[in-house]
Structures are given as structure tokens and as C-alpha cells.
mmCIF file of C-alpha atoms in Angstrom:
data_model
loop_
_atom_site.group_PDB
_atom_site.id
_atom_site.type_symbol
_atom_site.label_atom_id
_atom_site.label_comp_id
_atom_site.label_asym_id
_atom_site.label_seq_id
_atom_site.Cartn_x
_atom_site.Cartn_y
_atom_site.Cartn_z
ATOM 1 C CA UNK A 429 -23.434 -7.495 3.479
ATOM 2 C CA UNK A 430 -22.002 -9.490 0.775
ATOM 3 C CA UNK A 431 -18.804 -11.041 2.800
ATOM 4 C CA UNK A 432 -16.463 -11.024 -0.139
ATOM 5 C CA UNK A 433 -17.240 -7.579 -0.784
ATOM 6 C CA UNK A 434 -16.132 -6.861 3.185
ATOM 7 C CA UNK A 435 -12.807 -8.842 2.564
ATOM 8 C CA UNK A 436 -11.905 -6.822 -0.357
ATOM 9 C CA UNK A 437 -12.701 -3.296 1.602
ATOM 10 C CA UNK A 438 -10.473 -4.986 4.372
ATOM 11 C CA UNK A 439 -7.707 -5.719 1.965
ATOM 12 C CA UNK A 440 -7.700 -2.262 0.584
ATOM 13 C CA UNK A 441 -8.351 -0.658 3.403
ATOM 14 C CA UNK A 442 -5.125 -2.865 5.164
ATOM 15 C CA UNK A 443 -3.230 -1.602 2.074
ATOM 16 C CA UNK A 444 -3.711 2.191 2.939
ATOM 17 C CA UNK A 445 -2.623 1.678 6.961
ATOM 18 C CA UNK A 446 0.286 -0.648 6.157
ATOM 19 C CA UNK A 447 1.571 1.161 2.646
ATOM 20 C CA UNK A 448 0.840 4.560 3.859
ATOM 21 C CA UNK A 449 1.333 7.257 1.381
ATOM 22 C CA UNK A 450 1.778 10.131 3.793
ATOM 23 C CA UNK A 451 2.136 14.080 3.707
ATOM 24 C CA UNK A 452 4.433 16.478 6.179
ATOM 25 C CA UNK A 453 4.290 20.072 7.226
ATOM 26 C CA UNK A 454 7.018 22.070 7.499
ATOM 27 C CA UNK A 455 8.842 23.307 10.619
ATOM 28 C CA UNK A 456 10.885 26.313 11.116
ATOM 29 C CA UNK A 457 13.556 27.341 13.843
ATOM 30 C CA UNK A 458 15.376 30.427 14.249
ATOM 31 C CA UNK A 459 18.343 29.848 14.821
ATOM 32 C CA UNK A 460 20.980 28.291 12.112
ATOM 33 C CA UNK A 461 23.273 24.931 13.926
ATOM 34 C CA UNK A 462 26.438 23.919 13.506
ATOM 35 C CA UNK A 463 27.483 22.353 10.332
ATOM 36 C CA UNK A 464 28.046 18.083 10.515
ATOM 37 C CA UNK A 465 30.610 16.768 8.168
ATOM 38 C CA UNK A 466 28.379 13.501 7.396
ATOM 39 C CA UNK A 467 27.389 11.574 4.416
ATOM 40 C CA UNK A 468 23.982 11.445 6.012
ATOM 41 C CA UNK A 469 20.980 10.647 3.197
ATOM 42 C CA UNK A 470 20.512 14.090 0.711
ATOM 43 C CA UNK A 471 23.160 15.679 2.983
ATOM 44 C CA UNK A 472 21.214 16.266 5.845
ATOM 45 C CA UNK A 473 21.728 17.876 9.265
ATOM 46 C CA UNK A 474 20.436 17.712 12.772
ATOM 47 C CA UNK A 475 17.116 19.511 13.104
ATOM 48 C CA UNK A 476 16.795 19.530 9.609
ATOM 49 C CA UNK A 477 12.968 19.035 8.732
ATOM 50 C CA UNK A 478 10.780 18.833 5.502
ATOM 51 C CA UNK A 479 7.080 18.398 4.871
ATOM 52 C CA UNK A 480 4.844 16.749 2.299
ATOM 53 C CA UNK A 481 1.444 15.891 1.507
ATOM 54 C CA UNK A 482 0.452 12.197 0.566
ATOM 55 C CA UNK A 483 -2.267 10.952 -1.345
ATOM 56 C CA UNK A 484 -3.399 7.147 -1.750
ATOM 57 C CA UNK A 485 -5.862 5.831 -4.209
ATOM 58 C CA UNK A 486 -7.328 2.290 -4.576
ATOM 59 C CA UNK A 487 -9.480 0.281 -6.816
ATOM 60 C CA UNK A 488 -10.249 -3.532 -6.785
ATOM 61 C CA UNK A 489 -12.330 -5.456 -9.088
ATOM 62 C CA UNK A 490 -13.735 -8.751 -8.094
ATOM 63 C CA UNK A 491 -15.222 -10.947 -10.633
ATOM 64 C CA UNK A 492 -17.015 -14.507 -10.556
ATOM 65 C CA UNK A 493 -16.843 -16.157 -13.611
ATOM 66 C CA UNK A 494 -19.269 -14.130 -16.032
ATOM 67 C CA UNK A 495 -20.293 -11.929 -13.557
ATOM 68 C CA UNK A 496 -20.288 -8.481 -13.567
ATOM 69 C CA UNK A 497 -17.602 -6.915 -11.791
ATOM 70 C CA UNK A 498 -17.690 -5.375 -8.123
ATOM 71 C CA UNK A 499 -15.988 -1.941 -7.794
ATOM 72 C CA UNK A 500 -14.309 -1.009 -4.544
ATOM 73 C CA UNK A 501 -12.464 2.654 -4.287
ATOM 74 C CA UNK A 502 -11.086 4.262 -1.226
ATOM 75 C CA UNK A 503 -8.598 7.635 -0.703
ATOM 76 C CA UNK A 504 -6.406 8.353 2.021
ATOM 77 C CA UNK A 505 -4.564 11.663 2.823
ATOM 78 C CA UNK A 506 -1.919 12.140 5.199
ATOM 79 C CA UNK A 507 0.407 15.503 5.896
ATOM 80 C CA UNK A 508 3.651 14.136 7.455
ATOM 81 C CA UNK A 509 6.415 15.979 9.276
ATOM 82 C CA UNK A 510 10.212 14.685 8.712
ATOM 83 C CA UNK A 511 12.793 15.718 11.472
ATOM 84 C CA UNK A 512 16.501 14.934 11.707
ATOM 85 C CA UNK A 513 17.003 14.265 15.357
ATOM 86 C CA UNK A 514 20.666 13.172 15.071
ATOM 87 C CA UNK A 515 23.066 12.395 12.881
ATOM 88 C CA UNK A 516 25.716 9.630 13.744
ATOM 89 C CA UNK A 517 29.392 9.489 12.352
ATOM 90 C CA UNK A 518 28.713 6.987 9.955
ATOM 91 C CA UNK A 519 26.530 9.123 8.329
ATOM 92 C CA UNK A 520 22.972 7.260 9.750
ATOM 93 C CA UNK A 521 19.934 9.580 10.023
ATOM 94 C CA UNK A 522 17.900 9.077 12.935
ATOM 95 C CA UNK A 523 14.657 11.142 11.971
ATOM 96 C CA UNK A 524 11.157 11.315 13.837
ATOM 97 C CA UNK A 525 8.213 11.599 11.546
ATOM 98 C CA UNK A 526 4.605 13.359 12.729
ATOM 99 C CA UNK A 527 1.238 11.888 11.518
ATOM 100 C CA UNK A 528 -1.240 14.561 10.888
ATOM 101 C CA UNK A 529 -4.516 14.991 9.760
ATOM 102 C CA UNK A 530 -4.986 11.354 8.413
ATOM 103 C CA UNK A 531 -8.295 11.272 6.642
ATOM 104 C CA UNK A 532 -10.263 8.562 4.343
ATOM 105 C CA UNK A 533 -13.092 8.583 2.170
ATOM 106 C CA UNK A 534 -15.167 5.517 1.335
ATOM 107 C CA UNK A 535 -18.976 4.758 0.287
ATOM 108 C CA UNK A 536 -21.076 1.938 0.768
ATOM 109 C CA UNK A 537 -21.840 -0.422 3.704
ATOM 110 C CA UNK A 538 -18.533 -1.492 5.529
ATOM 111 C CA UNK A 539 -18.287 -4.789 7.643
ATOM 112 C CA UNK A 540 -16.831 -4.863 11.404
ATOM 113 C CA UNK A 541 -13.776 -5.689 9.869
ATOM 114 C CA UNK A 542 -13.403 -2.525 7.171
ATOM 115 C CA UNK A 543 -15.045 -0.331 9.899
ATOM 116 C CA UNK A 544 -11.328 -1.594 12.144
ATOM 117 C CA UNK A 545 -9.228 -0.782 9.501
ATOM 118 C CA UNK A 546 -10.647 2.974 8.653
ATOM 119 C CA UNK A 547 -10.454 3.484 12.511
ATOM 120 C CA UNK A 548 -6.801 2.267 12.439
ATOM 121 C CA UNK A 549 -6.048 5.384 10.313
ATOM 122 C CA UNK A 550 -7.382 7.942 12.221
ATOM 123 C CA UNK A 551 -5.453 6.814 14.939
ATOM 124 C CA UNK A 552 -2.331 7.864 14.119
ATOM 125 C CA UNK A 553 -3.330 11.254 13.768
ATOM 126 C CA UNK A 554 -0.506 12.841 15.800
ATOM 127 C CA UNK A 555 1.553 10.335 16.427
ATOM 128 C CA UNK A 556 4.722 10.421 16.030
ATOM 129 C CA UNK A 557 7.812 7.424 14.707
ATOM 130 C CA UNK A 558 11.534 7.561 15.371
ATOM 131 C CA UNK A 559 13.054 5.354 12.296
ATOM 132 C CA UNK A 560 16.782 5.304 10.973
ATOM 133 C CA UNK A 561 18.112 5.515 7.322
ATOM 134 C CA UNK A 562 21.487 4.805 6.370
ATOM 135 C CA UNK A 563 23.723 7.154 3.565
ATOM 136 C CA UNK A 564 22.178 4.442 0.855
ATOM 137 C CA UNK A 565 18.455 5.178 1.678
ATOM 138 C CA UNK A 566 18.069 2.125 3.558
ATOM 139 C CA UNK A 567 15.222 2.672 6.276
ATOM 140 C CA UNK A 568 15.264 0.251 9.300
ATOM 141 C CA UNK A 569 13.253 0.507 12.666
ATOM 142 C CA UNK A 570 15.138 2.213 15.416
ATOM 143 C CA UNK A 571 13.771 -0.366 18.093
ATOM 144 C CA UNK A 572 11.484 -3.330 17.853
ATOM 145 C CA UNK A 573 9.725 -1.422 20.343
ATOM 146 C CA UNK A 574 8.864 1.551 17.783
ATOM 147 C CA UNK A 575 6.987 -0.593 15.422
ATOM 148 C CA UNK A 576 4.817 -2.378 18.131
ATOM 149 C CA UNK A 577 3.814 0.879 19.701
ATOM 150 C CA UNK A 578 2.675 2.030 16.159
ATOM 151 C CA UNK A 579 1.176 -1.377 15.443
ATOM 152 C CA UNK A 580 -0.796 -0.649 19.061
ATOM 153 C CA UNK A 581 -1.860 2.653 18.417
ATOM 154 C CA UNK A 582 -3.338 1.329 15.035
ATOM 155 C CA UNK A 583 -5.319 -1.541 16.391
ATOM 156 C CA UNK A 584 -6.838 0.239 19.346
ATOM 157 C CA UNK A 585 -7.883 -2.446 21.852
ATOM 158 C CA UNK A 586 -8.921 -4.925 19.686
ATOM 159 C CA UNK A 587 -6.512 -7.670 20.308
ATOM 160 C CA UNK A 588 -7.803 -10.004 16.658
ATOM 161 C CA UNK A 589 -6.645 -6.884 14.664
ATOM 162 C CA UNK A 590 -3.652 -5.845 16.327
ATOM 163 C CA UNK A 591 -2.736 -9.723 16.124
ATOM 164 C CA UNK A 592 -3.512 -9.500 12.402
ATOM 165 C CA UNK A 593 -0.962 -6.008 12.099
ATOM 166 C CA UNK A 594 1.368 -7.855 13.667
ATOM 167 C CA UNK A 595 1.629 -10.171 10.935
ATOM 168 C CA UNK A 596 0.575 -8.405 7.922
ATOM 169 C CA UNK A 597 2.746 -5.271 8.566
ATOM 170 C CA UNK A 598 6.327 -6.546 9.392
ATOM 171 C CA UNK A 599 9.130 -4.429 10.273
ATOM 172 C CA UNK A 600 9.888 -4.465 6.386
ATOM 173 C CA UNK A 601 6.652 -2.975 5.308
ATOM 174 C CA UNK A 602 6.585 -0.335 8.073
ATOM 175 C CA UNK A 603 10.258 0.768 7.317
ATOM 176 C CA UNK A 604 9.597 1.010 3.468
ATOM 177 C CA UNK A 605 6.461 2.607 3.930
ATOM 178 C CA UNK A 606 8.384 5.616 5.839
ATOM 179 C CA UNK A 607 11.428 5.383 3.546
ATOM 180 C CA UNK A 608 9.265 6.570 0.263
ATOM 181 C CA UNK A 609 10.819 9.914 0.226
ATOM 182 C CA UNK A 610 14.647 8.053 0.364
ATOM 183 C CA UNK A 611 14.427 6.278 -2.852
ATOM 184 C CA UNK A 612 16.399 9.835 -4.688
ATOM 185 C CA UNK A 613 19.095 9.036 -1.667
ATOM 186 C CA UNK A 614 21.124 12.236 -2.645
ATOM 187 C CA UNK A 615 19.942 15.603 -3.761
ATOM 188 C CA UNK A 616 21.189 16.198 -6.963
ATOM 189 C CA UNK A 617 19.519 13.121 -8.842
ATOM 190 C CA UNK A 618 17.114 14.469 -11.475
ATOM 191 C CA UNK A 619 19.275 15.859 -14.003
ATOM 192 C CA UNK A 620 20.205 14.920 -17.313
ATOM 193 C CA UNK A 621 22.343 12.200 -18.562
ATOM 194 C CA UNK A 622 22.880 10.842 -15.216
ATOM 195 C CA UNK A 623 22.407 6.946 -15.349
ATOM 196 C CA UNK A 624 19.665 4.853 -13.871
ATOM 197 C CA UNK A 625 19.875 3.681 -10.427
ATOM 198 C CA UNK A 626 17.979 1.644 -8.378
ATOM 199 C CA UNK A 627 15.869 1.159 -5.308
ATOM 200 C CA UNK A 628 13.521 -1.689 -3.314
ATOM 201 C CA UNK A 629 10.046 -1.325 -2.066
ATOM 202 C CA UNK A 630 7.806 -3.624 -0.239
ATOM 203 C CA UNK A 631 4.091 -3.749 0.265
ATOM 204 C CA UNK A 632 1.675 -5.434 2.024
ATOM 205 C CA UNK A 633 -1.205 -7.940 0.803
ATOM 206 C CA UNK A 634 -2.792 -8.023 3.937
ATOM 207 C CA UNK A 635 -2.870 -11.774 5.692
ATOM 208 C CA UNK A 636 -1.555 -13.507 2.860
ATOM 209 C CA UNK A 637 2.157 -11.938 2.166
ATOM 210 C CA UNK A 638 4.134 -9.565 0.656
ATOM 211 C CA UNK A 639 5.156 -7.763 -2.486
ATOM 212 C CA UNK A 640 8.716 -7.074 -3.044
ATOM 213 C CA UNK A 641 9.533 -4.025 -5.664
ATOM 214 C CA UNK A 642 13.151 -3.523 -7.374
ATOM 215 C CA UNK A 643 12.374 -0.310 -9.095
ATOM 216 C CA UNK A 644 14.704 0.999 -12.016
ATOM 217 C CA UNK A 645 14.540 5.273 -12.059
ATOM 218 C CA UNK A 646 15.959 7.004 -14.860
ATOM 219 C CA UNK A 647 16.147 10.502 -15.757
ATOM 220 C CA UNK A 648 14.219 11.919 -18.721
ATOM 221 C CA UNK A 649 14.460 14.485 -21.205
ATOM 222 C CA UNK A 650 13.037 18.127 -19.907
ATOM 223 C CA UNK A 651 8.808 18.455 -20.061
ATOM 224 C CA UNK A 652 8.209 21.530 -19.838
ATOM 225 C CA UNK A 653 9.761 23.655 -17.036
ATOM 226 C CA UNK A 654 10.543 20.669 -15.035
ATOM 227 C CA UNK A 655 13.112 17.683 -15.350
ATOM 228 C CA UNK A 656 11.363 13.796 -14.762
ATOM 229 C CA UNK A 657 12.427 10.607 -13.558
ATOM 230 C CA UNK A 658 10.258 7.883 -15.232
ATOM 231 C CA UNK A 659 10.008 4.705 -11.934
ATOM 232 C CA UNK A 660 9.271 0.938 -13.067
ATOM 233 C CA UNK A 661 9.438 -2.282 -11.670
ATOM 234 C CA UNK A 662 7.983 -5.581 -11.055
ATOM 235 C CA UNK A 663 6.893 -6.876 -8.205
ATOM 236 C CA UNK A 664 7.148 -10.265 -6.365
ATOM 237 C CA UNK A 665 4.897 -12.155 -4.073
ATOM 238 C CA UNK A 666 6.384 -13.533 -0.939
ATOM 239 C CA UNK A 667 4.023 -15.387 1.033
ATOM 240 C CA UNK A 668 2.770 -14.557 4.406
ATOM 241 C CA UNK A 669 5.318 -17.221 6.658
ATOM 242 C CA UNK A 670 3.688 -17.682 10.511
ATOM 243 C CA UNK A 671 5.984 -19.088 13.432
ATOM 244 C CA UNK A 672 4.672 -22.811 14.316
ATOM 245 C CA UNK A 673 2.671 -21.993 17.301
ATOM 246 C CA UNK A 674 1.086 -18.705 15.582
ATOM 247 C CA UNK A 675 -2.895 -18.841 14.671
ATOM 248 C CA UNK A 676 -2.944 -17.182 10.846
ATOM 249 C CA UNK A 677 -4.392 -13.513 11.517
ATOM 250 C CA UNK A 678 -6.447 -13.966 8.591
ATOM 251 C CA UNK A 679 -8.861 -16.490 10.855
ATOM 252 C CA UNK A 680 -8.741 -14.480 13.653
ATOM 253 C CA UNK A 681 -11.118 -11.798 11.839
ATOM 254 C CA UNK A 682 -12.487 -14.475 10.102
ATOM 255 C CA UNK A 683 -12.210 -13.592 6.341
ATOM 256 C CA UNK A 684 -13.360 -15.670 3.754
ATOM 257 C CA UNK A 685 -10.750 -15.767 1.536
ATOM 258 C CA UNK A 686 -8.526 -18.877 2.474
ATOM 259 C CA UNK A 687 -5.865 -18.730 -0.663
ATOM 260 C CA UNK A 688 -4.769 -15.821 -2.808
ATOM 261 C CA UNK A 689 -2.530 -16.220 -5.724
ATOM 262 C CA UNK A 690 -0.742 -13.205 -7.746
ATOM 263 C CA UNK A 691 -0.525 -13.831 -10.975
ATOM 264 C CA UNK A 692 0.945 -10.622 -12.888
ATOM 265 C CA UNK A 693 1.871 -6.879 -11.433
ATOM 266 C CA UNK A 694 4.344 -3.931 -11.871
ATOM 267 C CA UNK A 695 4.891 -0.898 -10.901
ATOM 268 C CA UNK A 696 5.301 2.541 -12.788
ATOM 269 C CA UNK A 697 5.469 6.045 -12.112
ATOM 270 C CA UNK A 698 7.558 9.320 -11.982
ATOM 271 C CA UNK A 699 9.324 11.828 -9.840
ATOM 272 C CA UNK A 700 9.843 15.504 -11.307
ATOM 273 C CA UNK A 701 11.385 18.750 -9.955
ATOM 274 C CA UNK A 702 10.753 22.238 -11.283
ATOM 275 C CA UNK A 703 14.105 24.273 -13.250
ATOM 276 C CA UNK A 704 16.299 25.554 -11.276
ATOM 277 C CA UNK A 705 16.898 29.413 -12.623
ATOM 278 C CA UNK A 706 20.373 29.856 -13.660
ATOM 279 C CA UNK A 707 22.389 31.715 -11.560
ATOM 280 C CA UNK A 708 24.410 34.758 -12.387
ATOM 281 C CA UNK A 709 27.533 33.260 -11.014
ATOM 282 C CA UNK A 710 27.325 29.467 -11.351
ATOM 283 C CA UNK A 711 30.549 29.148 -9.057
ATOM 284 C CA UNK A 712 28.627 31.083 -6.519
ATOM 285 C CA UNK A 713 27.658 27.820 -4.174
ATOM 286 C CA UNK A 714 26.695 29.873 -1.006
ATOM 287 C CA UNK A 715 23.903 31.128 -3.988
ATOM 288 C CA UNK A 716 22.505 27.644 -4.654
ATOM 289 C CA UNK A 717 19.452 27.095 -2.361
ATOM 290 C CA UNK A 718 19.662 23.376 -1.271
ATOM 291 C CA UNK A 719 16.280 21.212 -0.989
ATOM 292 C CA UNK A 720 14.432 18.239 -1.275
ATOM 293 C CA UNK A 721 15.855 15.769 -4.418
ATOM 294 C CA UNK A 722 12.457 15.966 -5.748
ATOM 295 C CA UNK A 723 8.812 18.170 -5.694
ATOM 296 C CA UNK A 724 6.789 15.368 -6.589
ATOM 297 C CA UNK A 725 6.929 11.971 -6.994
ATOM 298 C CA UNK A 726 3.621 9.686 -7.912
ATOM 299 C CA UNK A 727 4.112 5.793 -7.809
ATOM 300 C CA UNK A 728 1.120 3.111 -9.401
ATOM 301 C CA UNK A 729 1.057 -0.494 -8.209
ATOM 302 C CA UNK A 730 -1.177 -3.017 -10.204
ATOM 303 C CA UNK A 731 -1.877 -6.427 -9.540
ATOM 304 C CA UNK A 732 -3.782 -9.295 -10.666
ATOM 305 C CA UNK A 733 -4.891 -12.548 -9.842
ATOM 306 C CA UNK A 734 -6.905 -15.296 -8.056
ATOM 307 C CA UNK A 735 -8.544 -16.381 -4.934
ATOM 308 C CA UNK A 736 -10.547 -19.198 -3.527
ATOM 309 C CA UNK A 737 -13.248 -18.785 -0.820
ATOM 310 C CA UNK A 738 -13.584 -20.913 2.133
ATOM 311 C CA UNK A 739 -16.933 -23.520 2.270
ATOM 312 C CA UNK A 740 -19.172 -20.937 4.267
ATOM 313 C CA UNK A 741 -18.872 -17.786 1.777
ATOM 314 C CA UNK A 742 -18.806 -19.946 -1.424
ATOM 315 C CA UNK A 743 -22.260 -21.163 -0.444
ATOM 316 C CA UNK A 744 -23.528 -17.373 -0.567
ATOM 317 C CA UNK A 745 -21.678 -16.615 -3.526
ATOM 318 C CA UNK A 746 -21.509 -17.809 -7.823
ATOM 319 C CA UNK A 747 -18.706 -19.323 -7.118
ATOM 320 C CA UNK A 748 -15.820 -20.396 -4.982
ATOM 321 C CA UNK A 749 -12.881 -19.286 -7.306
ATOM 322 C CA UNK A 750 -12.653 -15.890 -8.649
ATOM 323 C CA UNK A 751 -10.393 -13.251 -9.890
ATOM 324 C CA UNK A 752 -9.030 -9.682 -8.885
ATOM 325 C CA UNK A 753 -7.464 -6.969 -10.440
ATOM 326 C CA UNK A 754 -6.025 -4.378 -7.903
ATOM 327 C CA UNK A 755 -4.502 -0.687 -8.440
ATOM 328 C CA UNK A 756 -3.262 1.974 -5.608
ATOM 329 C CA UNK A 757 -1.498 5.088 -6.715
ATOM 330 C CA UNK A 758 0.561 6.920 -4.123
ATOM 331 C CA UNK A 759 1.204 11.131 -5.153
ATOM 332 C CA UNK A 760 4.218 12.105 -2.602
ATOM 333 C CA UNK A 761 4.079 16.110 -2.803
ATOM 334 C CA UNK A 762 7.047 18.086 -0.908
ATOM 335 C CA UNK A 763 5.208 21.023 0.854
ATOM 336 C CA UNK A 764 8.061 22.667 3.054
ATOM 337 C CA UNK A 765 11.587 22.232 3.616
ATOM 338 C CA UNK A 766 13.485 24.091 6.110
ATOM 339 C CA UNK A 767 17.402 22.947 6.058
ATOM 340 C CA UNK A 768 20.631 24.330 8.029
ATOM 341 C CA UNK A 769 22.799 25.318 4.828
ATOM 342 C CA UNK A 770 20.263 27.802 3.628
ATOM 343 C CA UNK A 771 20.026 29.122 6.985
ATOM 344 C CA UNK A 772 23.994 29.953 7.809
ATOM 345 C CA UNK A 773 24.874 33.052 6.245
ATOM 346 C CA UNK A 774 28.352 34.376 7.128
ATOM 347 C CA UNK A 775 28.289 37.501 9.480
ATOM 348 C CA UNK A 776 30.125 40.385 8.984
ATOM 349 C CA UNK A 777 32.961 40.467 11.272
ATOM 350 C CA UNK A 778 32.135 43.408 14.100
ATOM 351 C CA UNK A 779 35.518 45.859 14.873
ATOM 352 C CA UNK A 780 35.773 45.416 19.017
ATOM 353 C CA UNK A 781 35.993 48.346 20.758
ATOM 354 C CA UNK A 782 39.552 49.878 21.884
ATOM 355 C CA UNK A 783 40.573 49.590 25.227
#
């Protein structure tokens, strides 16, 4: 198989493991909890859970010179479970979050080291990740521990490619990739005339670095029956930076792209959430049903750029040098919710019996 053609698959297939765009389903108890007087992110409460569906799209084009372009597309699709666990008195969330049902679609022939990254998805099917996120939206592991055990169950047993997570999916890229939902880090955030705020994301570019996101959302006129946040930003390549006595992960699987430079990128997209219907007595709170900040949010990263090839594939190839242009598009869909507040309803009191 053309080896370039395998790199690229293993770049976009690294993409969808490391920048997971992930989906939930919903959990129920029956029993309402005690209510927590906590600034915790969107107001949340111990055993608080919602559920969402994630899709992630990809397309790179490689081109040599005049040649025509290769074409590489994949699709992930994740549900995802969000629990609160605990809540702590300065208002962190500790939350545990359920893989499910991962599945991808590809075509074509796929290379040893494509075939490792497709299997790395289906491995986390059921798996499940304790992570913390502070009042602000902030996600951060909740022990070093937590990311290498999902780093682990990713690679399998082959030690190259869990060498290669290790470096291409830092702490930073896990935590943002589970912190998607946290960038509307209060619940009432799409309405109008509120003013822009913003947020950080990170992604991965496999072996070679990072991209770093500061995303501007603002709130939009109505469309329709439904009130929009319109998402941009630009993003910033930080390269890949190895301790002294670490072997780059990139020659471990032995890829045969030795430099990478990004050239242009940014990011767009938009969040929305259906009308609320009025209610006869706006002053009526216990009325107000209290959910997710959002019912779907869709983000597009593009990137382009150039590469060079090491000696061995540029023999095979028209050229040593050529350029990309990448795209992924990430639809965030909120399936369930099931939170205390709606659940507490105040009893009547109950006469006790004389004596």
C-alpha cells in the first residue's frame, strides 16, 4: 500500500482516538438527593447524570506537486454517559464518564499501523474515566494514573503504539477532549444580548504536536424556534517536545513523514438550544425545568499545510515535499439528562396521628 497514504489514515485515525467526539446515555434513579449549595459547573449535583451522542468526521487531502489529490474520510460515533460522583466545597466536579458503543467506518486498504488505531477505538467500548472540572469549565485528570490506564486500554498490548499515545495524547488533549460539553460552563448561556465569552481547546496532530484553540462564542439572533451561539477561533501549533532520553513515537511505528509544518487553520461552528415555552407564571422557579446549557453543539477544525517524507518513502513517491489540507467536524448531541432539582418536589406535609 502506498505508505503515505497509511500515514495519513494513521493521522486521522489518531485524531478520532485522541480528539474524541463522544455521545452519552442517560441514567435515571429514583430517588431525589439532598440539595449541595456549590458553584459546581452548570449547577450540578451529586449523581447528577446526562447523555449525548457524538459524531466525528474527517477528510485529508494529500497532494504532490501537480498531482491529483488523495482523499481519505473516516466517521466515528460514540454514546457517552456523564455522572457527578461528588461535588467538593469549592465547587469542583468530580464526574465519571462511560464509553459506549464506539464504532468507525472506513474504506480502502489500511496499513498495520491504521488497522492499531481503529482497534484503539473499539477498545474503550465500556470503559469508563473519572476526570475533574472546576466552576470555570476547566477539565484536569483526577490522577496521572487515570490517563495511563485509558492510554493502556487504547493501545492493547502493543507496546510501539501505546509508547506513541503516550506522547501524542498528553494529559491536555485527554482532559479537553472530555471537557467538550464544559465550554457553556453555566446553564443559562444561550440567550440574547448576553456578551461573548470565551473558552480553550486543544487537539492532537498525532507525533508531531499540538493545536491550541481560544474560541470566541457569542450569542445570535433567534433561527427559527431555537436560539444559536456562532464558535470561532484560530488555532496554534505547538510542537511535539520529547524528554532527552525519549525515542520520538513517530519512529517507533515507523511513519514516513519526518517534518510537518501548519501553515493556516481555524475553527468555526455553533451551539443552539430549542425555545423555552413561556411559562404562565414567570416567577414560578420550582416551574422552570433545569437542563443541559445546550441541545447541540457542532464544532469544524481545518488545517493546512506541509510535510516532507523521509529518504525511503520519497523514493516510492513524486516527490518528497507535499501538501495537506485537513477537516474533522465534531456534532455533540445531548440525548438525556436526568438532574436532582427537577426531581425534588415538595411533599405535602402528612397530619400525625393523635395520641
Amino acid at each position: 500500500m502506498n505508505p503515505i497514504v497509511s500515514m495519513v489514515r494513521l493521522r486521522s485515525d489518531l485524531c478520532g482516538v485522541l480528539c474524541i467526539a463522544a455521545a452519552l446515555v442517560a441514567g435515571l434513579w429514583s430517588a431525589p438527593v439532598a440539595a449541595q449549595s456549590s458553584p459546581a459547573i452548570w449547577g450540578l449535583r451529586t449523581r447528577d447524570v446526562f447523555s449525548c451522542n457524538m459524531v466525528t468526521t474527517r477528510e485529508t487531502q494529500l497532494t504532490f506537486g501537480e498531482q491529483p489529490a488523495t482523499v481519505l474520510k473516516s466517521r466515528d460515533f460514540l454514546r457517552l454517559e456523564y455522572r457527578v460522583e461528588s461535588v467538593e466545597p469549592n465547587g469542583d466536579a468530580v464526574l465519571v464518564v462511560r464509553i459506549q458503543e464506539p464504532q468507525r467506518e472506513t474504506g480502502g486498504e489500511m496499513s498495520r499501523t491504521a488497522r492499531l488505531a481503529s482497534g484503539a477505538l473499539s477498545r474503550l467500548a465500556n470503559m469508563t474515566i473519572r476526570f475533574r472540572v472546576d466552576p470555570f469549565g476547566v477539565v484536569s485528570a483526577v490522577s496521572p494514573a487515570g490517563h495511563r490506564e485509558f492510554l493502556a486500554a487504547a493501545a492493547g498490548t502493543d507496546e510501539a503504539f501505546q509508547a506513541f499515545l503516550r506522547a501524542a495524547c498528553p494529559e491536555e488533549v485527554y482532559s479537553s477532549w472530555l471537557g467538550r460539553p464544559f465550554l457553556f460552563p453555566q446553564r443559562e448561556m444561550i440567550v440574547q444580548g448576553r456578551q461573548p465569552w470565551t473558552a480553550s481547546l486543544t487537539d492532537s496532530v498525532g507525533a508531531f504536536g499540538l493545536l491550541r484553540s481560544s474560541l470566541t462564542l457569542k450569542p445570535e439572533l433567534l433561527e427559527d424556534d431555537a436560539l444559536v451561539v456562532t464558535i470561532s477561533g484560530k488555532p496554534e501549533f505547538s510542537p511535539l517536545v520529547l524528554p532527552s532520553s525519549s525515542t520520538a513515537p513517530k519512529d517507533g511505528l515507523q511513519l514516513p513523514i519526518r517534518a510537518l509544518t501548519i501553515e493556516s487553520g481555524k475553527v468555526s461552528g455553533r451551539a443552539q438550544q430549542r425555545r423555552r415555552q413561556a411559562l404562565a407564571n414567570p416567577q414560578d422557579a420550582a416551574a422552570r425545568l433545569v437542563r443541559p446549557p445546550f441541545d447541540l453543539m457542532e464544532l469544524t477544525l481545518e488545517v493546512t499545510g506541509t510535510g516532507q517524507l523521509d529518504e525511503a518513502s520519497a523514493g516510492l513517491l513524486p516527490g518528497k515535499a507535499f501538501q495537506f489540507r485537513h477537516s474533522s467536524r465534531c456534532s455533540l448531541l445531548i440525548t438525556g439528562f436526568a438532574f436532582s432539582e427537577n426531581l425534588q418536589r415538595e411533599l405535602p406535609v402528612v397530619p400525625a396521628e393523635p395520641r
